[in-house]
Amino acid sequence: MGDQIEEWATQVAEAALSSTLPRRWAHTQGVARRAVEISQVLGQEAGLLVAAATLHDVGYVPRLATTGFHPLDGARFLRDEHGADERLTRLVANHSFALLEAEERGLREELAGEFPLLEEPLLVDALVYCDMTTTPDGGRTTTEERVAEILGRYGDDSVVGRFIRRAAPDIFAAVGRVEAELAAQPR
């Protein structure tokens, strides 16, 4: 899969995000850089991680926002308009514990039915790690600061605020698992 899927993902994401949502594009590029940085823990799945990191927020593009829930809208776009790899669409659909937010939005059954969570915990955790250690502008941050930033941006009582508070323990645990994998890598 490797380089080809990464190049394709970059072309699709850049075309969709760079002019319409430049700040989201900056975040996406930062998340993709993080994926490249940690790719050694995934071996042959590294290309898939980088592609998912590059495409994880494509569903924010206004023309794609049919449900208003970007993981689902983005995964449908990738599946329906690009015939993307099923594992890639499932990663995008479920990135960063999206199932919990889908529940807040009344879309849990729809998301889980169309795009079941991949049973590849390290790959799923790695995408959480990349997303949740990257600022909205594409810089590095801690997971705690990222969760606080999301809460501050959306507010405690918003759908996203309720979701991020519920998901925070799972996010911290996923990031911790990836950090442990990184620490165990030979230097």
C-alpha positions as a printed Julia matrix, in Angstrom:
187×3 Matrix{Float64}:
   0.0    0.0    0.0
   2.74   2.47   1.11
   3.77   5.5   -0.88
   1.0    5.34  -3.5
  -1.83   5.61  -0.99
  -0.01   8.39   0.85
   0.44  10.41  -2.36
  -3.18   9.84  -3.36
  -4.4   10.85   0.1
  -2.36  14.05   0.0
  -3.79  14.97  -3.42
  -7.37  14.34  -2.3
  -6.99  16.17   1.02
  -5.16  19.14  -0.47
  -7.74  19.55  -3.24
 -10.59  19.37  -0.72
  -9.16  21.38   2.18
  -6.34  23.75   1.2
  -8.4   26.57  -0.32
 -11.74  26.02   1.46
 -10.47  25.34   4.99
  -6.81  26.43   5.21
  -6.58  26.08   9.01
  -8.05  22.57   8.84
  -5.53  21.81   6.07
  -2.7   23.0    8.37
  -3.99  20.7   11.14
  -4.24  17.81   8.68
  -0.67  18.32   7.5
   0.5   18.33  11.12
  -1.4   15.11  11.86
   0.16  13.5    8.77
   3.65  14.6    9.91
   3.02  12.94  13.26
   1.98   9.75  11.45
   5.25   9.73   9.51
   7.19  10.32  12.75
   5.65   7.3   14.49
   5.42   5.04  11.44
   8.11   2.68  12.76
   5.66   1.23  15.3
   3.32   0.12  12.51
   5.68  -1.5   10.03
   3.86  -2.28   6.81
   0.71  -0.47   8.01
   2.54   2.89   8.12
   1.24   3.98   4.71
  -2.33   3.33   5.77
  -1.82   5.36   8.95
  -0.34   8.3    7.02
  -3.21   8.19   4.5
  -5.83   8.11   7.27
  -4.07  10.96   9.1
  -4.05  12.98   5.88
  -7.74  12.37   5.19
  -9.22  12.21   8.71
 -10.86  15.67   8.56
 -11.9   15.82   4.9
 -15.54  15.54   6.0
 -15.42  19.15   7.24
 -15.51  20.4    3.64
 -18.86  22.2    3.3
 -19.96  20.4    0.12
 -19.43  17.03   1.86
 -21.16  17.93   5.13
 -24.43  16.07   4.59
 -24.88  14.84   8.19
 -22.73  17.55   9.77
 -20.64  14.82  11.41
 -17.25  14.99   9.71
 -16.0   11.43  10.32
 -19.09   9.93   8.68
 -19.29  12.51   5.89
 -15.58  12.11   5.12
 -15.7    8.31   5.06
 -18.72   8.35   2.75
 -16.95  10.79   0.43
 -13.87   8.57   0.29
 -15.93   5.44  -0.29
 -18.5    6.85  -2.71
 -16.48   9.35  -4.75
 -13.07   7.69  -4.64
 -13.7    3.99  -4.05
 -11.14   4.19  -1.24
  -9.76   1.19   0.59
 -12.26  -0.13   3.15
  -9.77  -0.1    6.01
  -8.93   3.52   5.23
 -12.58   4.59   5.22
 -13.17   2.74   8.49
 -10.21   4.5   10.11
 -11.43   7.92   8.92
 -14.99   7.17  10.05
 -13.9    6.11  13.52
 -10.95   8.4   14.19
 -10.45   9.69  17.71
 -13.35   7.77  19.26
 -15.9    9.12  16.78
 -18.39   6.46  17.83
 -18.89   8.31  21.12
 -19.6   11.56  19.29
 -21.87   9.71  16.86
 -23.86   8.56  19.88
 -24.22  12.19  21.05
 -25.54  13.04  17.58
 -27.92  10.08  17.26
 -25.73   8.57  14.51
 -24.09   5.68  16.36
 -25.98   2.87  14.6
 -25.48   4.52  11.22
 -21.72   4.93  11.74
 -21.19   1.47  13.25
 -23.33  -0.17  10.57
 -21.58   1.43   7.6
 -18.06   1.64   8.99
 -17.36  -0.85  11.79
 -14.36  -0.09  13.97
 -11.2   -1.81  12.75
 -10.02  -4.61  15.02
  -6.45  -3.36  14.78
  -5.95  -1.57  18.1
  -2.46  -0.18  17.47
  -3.48   1.33  14.12
  -6.61   2.88  15.67
  -4.63   4.17  18.66
  -1.91   5.58  16.39
  -4.43   7.74  14.53
  -5.82   9.0   17.86
  -2.26   9.8   18.94
  -1.52  11.78  15.77
  -4.78  13.76  15.9
  -4.75  14.41  19.63
  -1.14  15.63  19.79
  -1.58  18.18  16.99
  -2.97  21.71  17.36
  -5.6   23.19  15.03
  -2.7   24.99  13.29
  -0.64  21.82  12.82
   1.83  22.26  15.69
   2.69  19.81  18.41
   0.82  19.77  21.69
   0.13  17.5   24.62
  -3.04  15.48  24.68
  -4.2   17.31  27.8
  -3.76  20.69  26.07
  -5.52  19.41  22.94
  -8.55  18.17  24.89
  -8.67  21.48  26.81
  -8.43  23.42  23.53
 -11.34  21.46  22.03
 -13.44  22.05  25.16
 -12.58  25.75  25.06
 -13.43  26.05  21.37
 -16.78  24.23  21.49
 -17.91  24.73  25.1
 -18.74  22.19  27.8
 -22.41  21.85  26.91
 -22.03  21.47  23.14
 -22.26  18.1   21.4
 -18.49  18.15  20.88
 -17.87  19.27  24.47
 -19.97  16.42  25.88
 -18.25  13.97  23.53
 -14.69  15.1   24.33
 -15.32  14.91  28.07
 -16.63  11.35  27.68
 -13.83  10.36  25.3
 -10.95  11.98  27.22
 -10.05   8.9   29.35
 -10.02   6.72  26.21
  -7.99   9.32  24.3
  -5.42   9.55  27.11
  -5.21   5.74  27.29
  -4.75   5.39  23.51
  -2.01   8.01  23.48
  -0.34   6.28  26.44
  -0.35   2.95  24.6
   1.28   4.51  21.53
   3.86   6.3   23.69
   4.68   2.96  25.32
   5.13   1.36  21.87
   7.39   4.24  20.8
   9.46   3.93  24.0
   9.92   0.2   23.35
  11.34   0.79  19.85
  15.06   0.19  19.4
  16.98   3.46  19.17
